[in-house]
């Protein structure tokens, strides 16, 4: 491994988008049911070598995480609640019969990948360094059963807004023919297999001018589940509503943080099933996730109905300002959510 490269990376900080850029270093650890996890090591960014029969390639035995490192106004670099990603990954590992990554190793890996790619952390307010931990069955398997061997890899990419225009309200369409997850399935964990089936409906909606789709529940096709790869919120008066975690919805760390933050701001938060008709009658709506942060929803098209929410609502804006202020270190973090690298 060479010395970390100094100097400015070849990035125009003013035009970052949510797209892939190769950075300097990544973390790789190998594990197996027999011998547990190796310590892992930082290596130069490079392709992985896998058998064509690797369990992840054939049967999708894998999960990913997503988190961001940010530069504070005084130049420090922090992560946001990384232990929550570690715990969600452990939950996913159990669901997909993979060996869990110990929390201490997960945190060490994301901290060291951030540190080794420090020059790629955008200046404060210009974007973030997105960290992508992945865990998958790496050894060959012909029958459908868990792999013997696993890899845990963390790489990093500098990113800008997930939806074009950042805080510009997005237009969404309710998917009438597709669902993201069914009861008893894997919707509650970040299984890699949850994502490819959404590409076709999402691509279609985008080609028709929408930013993303809203999924309803797979049983009654009545309750809001998620917005593509982000959680859904709507606001009526002083009350915030978000779909309760029923097992088919990903328990977002941004979602949890918004719930905690809103309560601390004196707002009422109700986690329950949210009928789409109720959501359409709300004053404000937004979606939330690591990539999406808080993205205001400007309109929702559902069958013959199109509901317009107008410009960014005051509750959405207040939550956005407070959450991004804490995340980026511009305002004090009373929750102890940020971890310095
Ligand atoms: N829902 C789905 C399906 C996701 O993939 C994500 C992204 O991780 C989220 C919601 C938001 O979760 P988080 O806030 O932890 O990024
Ligand atoms: C995230 O918000 O981190 C996600 O994983 C969403 C998407 C990029 C898959």
mmCIF file of C-alpha atoms and ligand atoms in Angstrom:
data_model
loop_
_atom_site.group_PDB
_atom_site.id
_atom_site.type_symbol
_atom_site.label_atom_id
_atom_site.label_comp_id
_atom_site.label_asym_id
_atom_site.label_seq_id
_atom_site.Cartn_x
_atom_site.Cartn_y
_atom_site.Cartn_z
ATOM 1 C CA UNK A 1 0.000 0.000 0.000
ATOM 2 C CA UNK A 2 1.380 3.414 -0.937
ATOM 3 C CA UNK A 3 1.241 6.508 1.231
ATOM 4 C CA UNK A 4 -2.106 8.297 1.191
ATOM 5 C CA UNK A 5 -2.080 10.795 -1.649
ATOM 6 C CA UNK A 6 -2.127 14.420 -0.653
ATOM 7 C CA UNK A 7 -3.619 17.301 -2.487
ATOM 8 C CA UNK A 8 -6.901 18.114 -4.091
ATOM 9 C CA UNK A 9 -8.709 15.150 -5.648
ATOM 10 C CA UNK A 10 -9.904 15.568 -9.245
ATOM 11 C CA UNK A 11 -13.416 16.673 -8.279
ATOM 12 C CA UNK A 12 -15.327 19.873 -8.935
ATOM 13 C CA UNK A 13 -16.932 20.335 -5.511
ATOM 14 C CA UNK A 14 -19.566 22.647 -6.987
ATOM 15 C CA UNK A 15 -21.019 20.059 -9.340
ATOM 16 C CA UNK A 16 -21.107 16.873 -7.250
ATOM 17 C CA UNK A 17 -23.966 14.501 -7.981
ATOM 18 C CA UNK A 18 -24.895 11.147 -6.433
ATOM 19 C CA UNK A 19 -22.697 9.113 -8.771
ATOM 20 C CA UNK A 20 -19.694 6.810 -8.552
ATOM 21 C CA UNK A 21 -16.134 8.114 -8.390
ATOM 22 C CA UNK A 22 -13.170 5.880 -7.589
ATOM 23 C CA UNK A 23 -11.349 7.018 -4.454
ATOM 24 C CA UNK A 24 -7.987 6.094 -2.881
ATOM 25 C CA UNK A 25 -8.516 3.233 -0.465
ATOM 26 C CA UNK A 26 -10.996 0.620 0.681
ATOM 27 C CA UNK A 27 -11.296 -1.854 3.554
ATOM 28 C CA UNK A 28 -11.503 -5.615 3.018
ATOM 29 C CA UNK A 29 -12.000 -8.394 5.570
ATOM 30 C CA UNK A 30 -12.594 -12.089 4.973
ATOM 31 C CA UNK A 31 -14.786 -14.274 7.120
ATOM 32 C CA UNK A 32 -16.036 -17.815 7.323
ATOM 33 C CA UNK A 33 -18.370 -19.797 9.527
ATOM 34 C CA UNK A 34 -15.377 -21.923 10.629
ATOM 35 C CA UNK A 35 -12.802 -19.287 11.505
ATOM 36 C CA UNK A 36 -14.742 -16.051 12.020
ATOM 37 C CA UNK A 37 -13.522 -12.707 10.675
ATOM 38 C CA UNK A 38 -9.966 -11.677 9.792
ATOM 39 C CA UNK A 39 -8.901 -8.280 11.185
ATOM 40 C CA UNK A 40 -9.301 -6.826 7.719
ATOM 41 C CA UNK A 41 -7.026 -4.279 6.105
ATOM 42 C CA UNK A 42 -7.017 -1.040 4.179
ATOM 43 C CA UNK A 43 -5.877 -1.561 0.588
ATOM 44 C CA UNK A 44 -5.785 0.579 -2.544
ATOM 45 C CA UNK A 45 -9.167 0.756 -4.297
ATOM 46 C CA UNK A 46 -9.285 -2.201 -6.677
ATOM 47 C CA UNK A 47 -11.626 -4.767 -8.234
ATOM 48 C CA UNK A 48 -12.481 -7.895 -6.265
ATOM 49 C CA UNK A 49 -11.841 -11.436 -7.479
ATOM 50 C CA UNK A 50 -14.812 -13.774 -7.212
ATOM 51 C CA UNK A 51 -15.763 -17.213 -8.464
ATOM 52 C CA UNK A 52 -18.602 -17.061 -11.033
ATOM 53 C CA UNK A 53 -20.342 -19.447 -8.634
ATOM 54 C CA UNK A 54 -20.062 -17.023 -5.699
ATOM 55 C CA UNK A 55 -23.242 -17.214 -3.632
ATOM 56 C CA UNK A 56 -23.792 -13.457 -3.897
ATOM 57 C CA UNK A 57 -23.707 -13.508 -7.708
ATOM 58 C CA UNK A 58 -26.076 -16.431 -8.075
ATOM 59 C CA UNK A 59 -28.437 -16.134 -5.120
ATOM 60 C CA UNK A 60 -28.060 -12.543 -3.951
ATOM 61 C CA UNK A 61 -26.679 -13.430 -0.530
ATOM 62 C CA UNK A 62 -25.541 -9.942 0.347
ATOM 63 C CA UNK A 63 -26.422 -6.660 1.988
ATOM 64 C CA UNK A 64 -25.163 -3.117 1.919
ATOM 65 C CA UNK A 65 -25.167 -0.104 4.166
ATOM 66 C CA UNK A 66 -25.020 3.590 3.387
ATOM 67 C CA UNK A 67 -23.666 6.352 5.585
ATOM 68 C CA UNK A 68 -21.944 9.707 5.195
ATOM 69 C CA UNK A 69 -18.839 11.462 6.493
ATOM 70 C CA UNK A 70 -19.096 15.248 6.597
ATOM 71 C CA UNK A 71 -16.695 18.137 7.018
ATOM 72 C CA UNK A 72 -17.618 20.569 9.774
ATOM 73 C CA UNK A 73 -17.225 24.352 9.361
ATOM 74 C CA UNK A 74 -13.996 24.134 11.426
ATOM 75 C CA UNK A 75 -12.565 21.375 9.204
ATOM 76 C CA UNK A 76 -13.156 18.275 11.346
ATOM 77 C CA UNK A 77 -14.631 15.143 9.740
ATOM 78 C CA UNK A 78 -17.520 13.313 11.412
ATOM 79 C CA UNK A 79 -19.737 10.286 10.874
ATOM 80 C CA UNK A 80 -23.433 10.193 11.789
ATOM 81 C CA UNK A 81 -24.594 7.418 14.150
ATOM 82 C CA UNK A 82 -22.377 4.708 12.573
ATOM 83 C CA UNK A 83 -23.287 2.247 15.334
ATOM 84 C CA UNK A 84 -26.846 2.245 14.009
ATOM 85 C CA UNK A 85 -25.628 1.104 10.594
ATOM 86 C CA UNK A 86 -23.526 -1.579 12.297
ATOM 87 C CA UNK A 87 -26.594 -2.861 14.174
ATOM 88 C CA UNK A 88 -28.814 -2.807 11.097
ATOM 89 C CA UNK A 89 -26.141 -4.705 9.148
ATOM 90 C CA UNK A 90 -26.013 -7.302 11.935
ATOM 91 C CA UNK A 91 -29.786 -7.674 11.746
ATOM 92 C CA UNK A 92 -29.539 -8.127 7.974
ATOM 93 C CA UNK A 93 -26.721 -10.644 8.349
ATOM 94 C CA UNK A 94 -28.949 -12.774 10.599
ATOM 95 C CA UNK A 95 -31.827 -12.595 8.097
ATOM 96 C CA UNK A 96 -29.592 -13.620 5.184
ATOM 97 C CA UNK A 97 -27.641 -16.241 7.167
ATOM 98 C CA UNK A 98 -24.285 -14.466 7.007
ATOM 99 C CA UNK A 99 -21.757 -14.104 9.840
ATOM 100 C CA UNK A 100 -22.335 -10.792 11.658
ATOM 101 C CA UNK A 101 -19.668 -8.104 11.538
ATOM 102 C CA UNK A 102 -18.750 -7.230 15.133
ATOM 103 C CA UNK A 103 -19.795 -3.621 15.828
ATOM 104 C CA UNK A 104 -16.230 -2.645 16.808
ATOM 105 C CA UNK A 105 -14.890 -3.922 13.481
ATOM 106 C CA UNK A 106 -17.638 -2.169 11.507
ATOM 107 C CA UNK A 107 -16.844 1.152 13.223
ATOM 108 C CA UNK A 108 -13.078 0.660 12.792
ATOM 109 C CA UNK A 109 -13.588 -0.059 9.088
ATOM 110 C CA UNK A 110 -15.777 2.968 8.331
ATOM 111 C CA UNK A 111 -13.530 5.254 10.377
ATOM 112 C CA UNK A 112 -10.370 4.082 8.661
ATOM 113 C CA UNK A 113 -11.894 4.275 5.159
ATOM 114 C CA UNK A 114 -12.966 7.841 5.942
ATOM 115 C CA UNK A 115 -9.522 8.689 7.273
ATOM 116 C CA UNK A 116 -7.698 7.121 4.312
ATOM 117 C CA UNK A 117 -9.933 9.040 1.880
ATOM 118 C CA UNK A 118 -10.003 12.271 3.889
ATOM 119 C CA UNK A 119 -9.041 14.389 0.887
ATOM 120 C CA UNK A 120 -12.259 13.218 -0.811
ATOM 121 C CA UNK A 121 -14.506 14.595 1.953
ATOM 122 C CA UNK A 122 -16.081 17.664 0.286
ATOM 123 C CA UNK A 123 -15.743 21.096 1.902
ATOM 124 C CA UNK A 124 -18.482 21.915 4.419
ATOM 125 C CA UNK A 125 -21.794 22.459 2.657
ATOM 126 C CA UNK A 126 -20.635 21.133 -0.738
ATOM 127 C CA UNK A 127 -21.495 17.458 -0.300
ATOM 128 C CA UNK A 128 -20.466 14.394 1.689
ATOM 129 C CA UNK A 129 -18.244 11.342 1.508
ATOM 130 C CA UNK A 130 -20.713 8.458 1.104
ATOM 131 C CA UNK A 131 -19.507 5.237 2.711
ATOM 132 C CA UNK A 132 -20.729 1.975 1.319
ATOM 133 C CA UNK A 133 -20.129 -1.090 3.525
ATOM 134 C CA UNK A 134 -21.041 -4.352 1.758
ATOM 135 C CA UNK A 135 -21.223 -7.885 3.175
ATOM 136 C CA UNK A 136 -21.727 -10.920 0.968
ATOM 137 C CA UNK A 137 -21.300 -14.661 0.504
ATOM 138 C CA UNK A 138 -18.112 -14.892 -1.571
ATOM 139 C CA UNK A 139 -17.467 -18.610 -1.926
ATOM 140 C CA UNK A 140 -18.845 -20.908 -4.631
ATOM 141 C CA UNK A 141 -22.204 -22.540 -4.021
ATOM 142 C CA UNK A 142 -24.333 -24.524 -6.446
ATOM 143 C CA UNK A 143 -27.279 -25.457 -4.252
ATOM 144 C CA UNK A 144 -29.335 -22.702 -2.667
ATOM 145 C CA UNK A 145 -27.779 -22.514 0.793
ATOM 146 C CA UNK A 146 -25.475 -20.098 2.656
ATOM 147 C CA UNK A 147 -21.873 -19.694 1.460
ATOM 148 C CA UNK A 148 -18.981 -20.940 3.594
ATOM 149 C CA UNK A 149 -16.946 -17.754 3.082
ATOM 150 C CA UNK A 150 -17.795 -14.038 3.237
ATOM 151 C CA UNK A 151 -16.307 -10.666 2.442
ATOM 152 C CA UNK A 152 -16.849 -7.369 4.183
ATOM 153 C CA UNK A 153 -15.772 -4.396 2.086
ATOM 154 C CA UNK A 154 -16.106 -0.666 2.674
ATOM 155 C CA UNK A 155 -15.530 1.888 -0.062
ATOM 156 C CA UNK A 156 -16.149 5.615 -0.217
ATOM 157 C CA UNK A 157 -17.445 8.048 -2.857
ATOM 158 C CA UNK A 158 -17.833 11.851 -2.699
ATOM 159 C CA UNK A 159 -21.466 12.716 -3.417
ATOM 160 C CA UNK A 160 -23.860 15.576 -3.923
ATOM 161 C CA UNK A 161 -27.681 15.582 -3.777
ATOM 162 C CA UNK A 162 -29.552 12.325 -4.479
ATOM 163 C CA UNK A 163 -32.414 14.175 -6.139
ATOM 164 C CA UNK A 164 -31.491 16.955 -8.580
ATOM 165 C CA UNK A 165 -31.804 20.377 -7.025
ATOM 166 C CA UNK A 166 -31.419 19.255 -3.371
ATOM 167 C CA UNK A 167 -34.270 21.063 -1.610
ATOM 168 C CA UNK A 168 -36.318 21.553 -4.795
ATOM 169 C CA UNK A 169 -39.603 19.660 -4.190
ATOM 170 C CA UNK A 170 -39.762 16.390 -6.116
ATOM 171 C CA UNK A 171 -42.705 14.903 -7.984
ATOM 172 C CA UNK A 172 -43.588 11.297 -7.216
ATOM 173 C CA UNK A 173 -45.906 8.702 -8.665
ATOM 174 C CA UNK A 174 -47.563 5.913 -6.704
ATOM 175 C CA UNK A 175 -46.666 2.569 -8.251
ATOM 176 C CA UNK A 176 -49.914 0.788 -9.159
ATOM 177 C CA UNK A 177 -48.461 -2.516 -10.333
ATOM 178 C CA UNK A 178 -45.361 -3.119 -8.261
ATOM 179 C CA UNK A 179 -44.568 -3.539 -4.593
ATOM 180 C CA UNK A 180 -41.218 -3.360 -2.872
ATOM 181 C CA UNK A 181 -41.659 -5.940 -0.143
ATOM 182 C CA UNK A 182 -44.147 -8.466 1.170
ATOM 183 C CA UNK A 183 -44.816 -9.603 4.752
ATOM 184 C CA UNK A 184 -42.284 -12.263 5.689
ATOM 185 C CA UNK A 185 -39.843 -11.139 2.981
ATOM 186 C CA UNK A 186 -36.647 -9.128 3.299
ATOM 187 C CA UNK A 187 -37.965 -5.543 3.082
ATOM 188 C CA UNK A 188 -36.901 -4.754 6.645
ATOM 189 C CA UNK A 189 -33.201 -5.297 5.939
ATOM 190 C CA UNK A 190 -30.851 -3.838 3.333
ATOM 191 C CA UNK A 191 -30.674 -7.018 1.272
ATOM 192 C CA UNK A 192 -29.137 -6.330 -2.145
ATOM 193 C CA UNK A 193 -31.975 -8.317 -3.743
ATOM 194 C CA UNK A 194 -34.518 -5.682 -2.657
ATOM 195 C CA UNK A 195 -33.185 -3.110 -5.088
ATOM 196 C CA UNK A 196 -32.993 -4.490 -8.647
ATOM 197 C CA UNK A 197 -36.760 -5.220 -8.843
ATOM 198 C CA UNK A 198 -37.419 -1.520 -8.216
ATOM 199 C CA UNK A 199 -35.295 -0.396 -11.143
ATOM 200 C CA UNK A 200 -37.909 -1.007 -13.838
ATOM 201 C CA UNK A 201 -40.837 0.865 -12.204
ATOM 202 C CA UNK A 202 -38.484 3.622 -11.081
ATOM 203 C CA UNK A 203 -36.903 3.964 -14.538
ATOM 204 C CA UNK A 204 -40.330 4.146 -16.155
ATOM 205 C CA UNK A 205 -41.552 6.822 -13.760
ATOM 206 C CA UNK A 206 -38.355 8.829 -14.315
ATOM 207 C CA UNK A 207 -38.782 8.610 -18.090
ATOM 208 C CA UNK A 208 -42.219 10.157 -17.577
ATOM 209 C CA UNK A 209 -40.850 13.066 -15.597
ATOM 210 C CA UNK A 210 -41.213 11.843 -12.004
ATOM 211 C CA UNK A 211 -38.266 11.769 -9.595
ATOM 212 C CA UNK A 212 -39.165 8.443 -7.978
ATOM 213 C CA UNK A 213 -42.049 6.156 -7.090
ATOM 214 C CA UNK A 214 -44.006 5.613 -3.890
ATOM 215 C CA UNK A 215 -44.684 2.018 -2.951
ATOM 216 C CA UNK A 216 -47.876 0.986 -1.208
ATOM 217 C CA UNK A 217 -48.197 -2.142 0.924
ATOM 218 C CA UNK A 218 -48.358 -5.433 -0.961
ATOM 219 C CA UNK A 219 -51.421 -6.808 0.870
ATOM 220 C CA UNK A 220 -54.084 -4.094 0.598
ATOM 221 C CA UNK A 221 -52.343 -1.691 -1.792
ATOM 222 C CA UNK A 222 -53.560 1.081 0.436
ATOM 223 C CA UNK A 223 -50.860 2.118 2.914
ATOM 224 C CA UNK A 224 -47.711 4.068 2.058
ATOM 225 C CA UNK A 225 -44.518 2.087 2.527
ATOM 226 C CA UNK A 226 -41.510 3.881 1.078
ATOM 227 C CA UNK A 227 -40.291 6.304 -1.566
ATOM 228 C CA UNK A 228 -37.865 4.252 -3.669
ATOM 229 C CA UNK A 229 -34.912 4.002 -1.262
ATOM 230 C CA UNK A 230 -36.092 6.501 1.340
ATOM 231 C CA UNK A 231 -38.686 6.627 4.132
ATOM 232 C CA UNK A 232 -41.916 8.616 3.861
ATOM 233 C CA UNK A 233 -43.234 11.382 6.129
ATOM 234 C CA UNK A 234 -46.259 13.657 5.919
ATOM 235 C CA UNK A 235 -47.307 16.569 8.092
ATOM 236 C CA UNK A 236 -50.811 17.703 9.024
ATOM 237 C CA UNK A 237 -51.027 20.744 11.270
ATOM 238 C CA UNK A 238 -48.401 20.261 13.967
ATOM 239 C CA UNK A 239 -48.358 16.465 13.691
ATOM 240 C CA UNK A 240 -45.912 14.349 11.743
ATOM 241 C CA UNK A 241 -46.935 10.936 10.423
ATOM 242 C CA UNK A 242 -44.656 8.180 9.182
ATOM 243 C CA UNK A 243 -45.458 4.547 8.343
ATOM 244 C CA UNK A 244 -44.848 2.249 11.303
ATOM 245 C CA UNK A 245 -42.170 -0.428 10.943
ATOM 246 C CA UNK A 246 -44.095 -3.537 10.083
ATOM 247 C CA UNK A 247 -41.184 -5.596 8.740
ATOM 248 C CA UNK A 248 -41.687 -4.587 5.107
ATOM 249 C CA UNK A 249 -40.220 -1.101 5.576
ATOM 250 C CA UNK A 250 -36.512 -0.401 6.005
ATOM 251 C CA UNK A 251 -35.857 1.042 9.484
ATOM 252 C CA UNK A 252 -34.037 4.153 8.297
ATOM 253 C CA UNK A 253 -31.521 5.836 10.562
ATOM 254 C CA UNK A 254 -32.542 9.212 9.140
ATOM 255 C CA UNK A 255 -36.172 8.259 9.863
ATOM 256 C CA UNK A 256 -35.348 7.441 13.491
ATOM 257 C CA UNK A 257 -33.318 10.633 13.866
ATOM 258 C CA UNK A 258 -36.153 12.764 12.458
ATOM 259 C CA UNK A 259 -38.619 11.160 14.883
ATOM 260 C CA UNK A 260 -36.303 11.867 17.833
ATOM 261 C CA UNK A 261 -35.513 15.372 16.612
ATOM 262 C CA UNK A 262 -39.159 16.287 15.948
ATOM 263 C CA UNK A 263 -40.177 15.142 19.430
ATOM 264 C CA UNK A 264 -37.366 17.224 20.949
ATOM 265 C CA UNK A 265 -38.744 20.224 19.012
ATOM 266 C CA UNK A 266 -42.162 19.713 20.630
ATOM 267 C CA UNK A 267 -43.825 18.207 17.561
ATOM 268 C CA UNK A 268 -46.105 15.215 17.805
ATOM 269 C CA UNK A 269 -44.964 12.168 15.824
ATOM 270 C CA UNK A 270 -47.328 9.340 14.991
ATOM 271 C CA UNK A 271 -45.964 6.052 13.682
ATOM 272 C CA UNK A 272 -48.844 4.081 12.257
ATOM 273 C CA UNK A 273 -50.149 2.810 8.942
ATOM 274 C CA UNK A 274 -50.505 5.823 6.648
ATOM 275 C CA UNK A 275 -53.271 5.393 4.037
ATOM 276 C CA UNK A 276 -52.291 6.992 0.734
ATOM 277 C CA UNK A 277 -55.574 8.964 0.709
ATOM 278 C CA UNK A 278 -54.685 10.449 4.092
ATOM 279 C CA UNK A 279 -51.177 11.333 2.887
ATOM 280 C CA UNK A 280 -52.622 13.078 -0.167
ATOM 281 C CA UNK A 281 -54.678 15.308 2.139
ATOM 282 C CA UNK A 282 -51.714 16.404 4.272
ATOM 283 C CA UNK A 283 -50.138 19.874 4.328
ATOM 284 C CA UNK A 284 -46.562 18.722 3.684
ATOM 285 C CA UNK A 285 -44.761 15.563 2.661
ATOM 286 C CA UNK A 286 -41.109 14.619 2.443
ATOM 287 C CA UNK A 287 -38.888 11.593 2.170
ATOM 288 C CA UNK A 288 -35.770 10.864 4.180
ATOM 289 C CA UNK A 289 -32.676 8.725 3.970
ATOM 290 C CA UNK A 290 -28.910 8.901 4.044
ATOM 291 C CA UNK A 291 -28.710 9.607 0.323
ATOM 292 C CA UNK A 292 -31.965 11.621 0.153
ATOM 293 C CA UNK A 293 -31.330 13.447 3.489
ATOM 294 C CA UNK A 294 -34.707 15.261 3.737
ATOM 295 C CA UNK A 295 -36.220 15.794 0.295
ATOM 296 C CA UNK A 296 -39.479 17.752 0.126
ATOM 297 C CA UNK A 297 -42.246 16.211 -1.967
ATOM 298 C CA UNK A 298 -43.932 18.737 -4.268
ATOM 299 C CA UNK A 299 -46.559 16.462 -5.811
ATOM 300 C CA UNK A 300 -47.861 12.902 -5.733
ATOM 301 C CA UNK A 301 -49.704 11.319 -8.613
ATOM 302 C CA UNK A 302 -51.957 8.391 -7.644
ATOM 303 C CA UNK A 303 -54.249 6.923 -10.287
ATOM 304 C CA UNK A 304 -56.358 9.826 -11.565
ATOM 305 C CA UNK A 305 -55.485 12.107 -8.669
ATOM 306 C CA UNK A 306 -52.544 14.492 -8.535
ATOM 307 C CA UNK A 307 -51.956 16.228 -5.205
ATOM 308 C CA UNK A 308 -49.742 19.316 -5.149
ATOM 309 C CA UNK A 309 -48.082 20.262 -1.880
ATOM 310 C CA UNK A 310 -46.583 23.472 -3.259
ATOM 311 C CA UNK A 311 -43.292 24.888 -2.037
ATOM 312 C CA UNK A 312 -41.264 23.479 0.863
ATOM 313 C CA UNK A 313 -43.389 23.424 4.041
ATOM 314 C CA UNK A 314 -42.307 25.069 7.278
ATOM 315 C CA UNK A 315 -42.039 21.846 9.302
ATOM 316 C CA UNK A 316 -40.037 20.140 6.550
ATOM 317 C CA UNK A 317 -37.697 23.118 6.423
ATOM 318 C CA UNK A 318 -37.312 23.346 10.211
ATOM 319 C CA UNK A 319 -36.448 19.635 10.431
ATOM 320 C CA UNK A 320 -34.063 19.909 7.480
ATOM 321 C CA UNK A 321 -32.220 22.877 8.963
ATOM 322 C CA UNK A 322 -31.871 21.279 12.380
ATOM 323 C CA UNK A 323 -30.929 17.794 11.143
ATOM 324 C CA UNK A 324 -28.381 18.960 8.566
ATOM 325 C CA UNK A 325 -27.065 21.508 11.080
ATOM 326 C CA UNK A 326 -26.325 18.718 13.555
ATOM 327 C CA UNK A 327 -25.034 16.325 10.895
ATOM 328 C CA UNK A 328 -22.647 18.891 9.421
ATOM 329 C CA UNK A 329 -21.468 20.282 12.760
ATOM 330 C CA UNK A 330 -22.859 23.780 12.118
ATOM 331 C CA UNK A 331 -25.032 23.560 15.242
ATOM 332 C CA UNK A 332 -24.445 21.804 18.547
ATOM 333 C CA UNK A 333 -25.268 18.080 18.673
ATOM 334 C CA UNK A 334 -27.284 17.604 21.881
ATOM 335 C CA UNK A 335 -27.877 13.923 21.062
ATOM 336 C CA UNK A 336 -24.225 12.864 20.704
ATOM 337 C CA UNK A 337 -25.013 11.541 17.234
ATOM 338 C CA UNK A 338 -21.786 12.576 15.504
ATOM 339 C CA UNK A 339 -18.478 10.738 15.816
ATOM 340 C CA UNK A 340 -15.229 12.459 14.904
ATOM 341 C CA UNK A 341 -12.793 10.600 12.663
HETATM 342 N N1 LIG B 1 -35.557 2.817 2.677
HETATM 343 C C1 LIG B 1 -34.755 2.143 1.855
HETATM 344 C C2 LIG B 1 -35.344 1.064 1.017
HETATM 345 C C3 LIG B 1 -33.382 2.433 1.790
HETATM 346 O O1 LIG B 1 -32.581 1.756 0.969
HETATM 347 C C4 LIG B 1 -32.877 3.462 2.608
HETATM 348 C C5 LIG B 1 -31.471 3.797 2.564
HETATM 349 O O2 LIG B 1 -30.669 3.344 3.296
HETATM 350 C C6 LIG B 1 -33.749 4.122 3.478
HETATM 351 C C7 LIG B 1 -35.090 3.790 3.478
HETATM 352 C C8 LIG B 1 -33.263 5.184 4.422
HETATM 353 O O3 LIG B 1 -32.451 4.633 5.450
HETATM 354 P P1 LIG B 1 -31.299 5.463 6.104
HETATM 355 O O4 LIG B 1 -31.918 6.688 6.635
HETATM 356 O O5 LIG B 1 -30.754 4.594 7.169
HETATM 357 O O6 LIG B 1 -30.311 5.760 5.038
HETATM 358 C C1 LIG B 2 -28.918 5.301 1.262
HETATM 359 O O1 LIG B 2 -29.656 6.268 1.472
HETATM 360 O O2 LIG B 2 -27.829 5.169 1.838
HETATM 361 C C2 LIG B 2 -29.289 4.272 0.331
HETATM 362 O O3 LIG B 2 -28.835 3.180 0.494
HETATM 363 C C3 LIG B 2 -30.211 4.634 -0.741
HETATM 364 C C4 LIG B 2 -29.789 4.258 -2.132
HETATM 365 C C5 LIG B 2 -28.603 4.986 -2.633
HETATM 366 C C6 LIG B 2 -29.762 2.798 -2.381
#
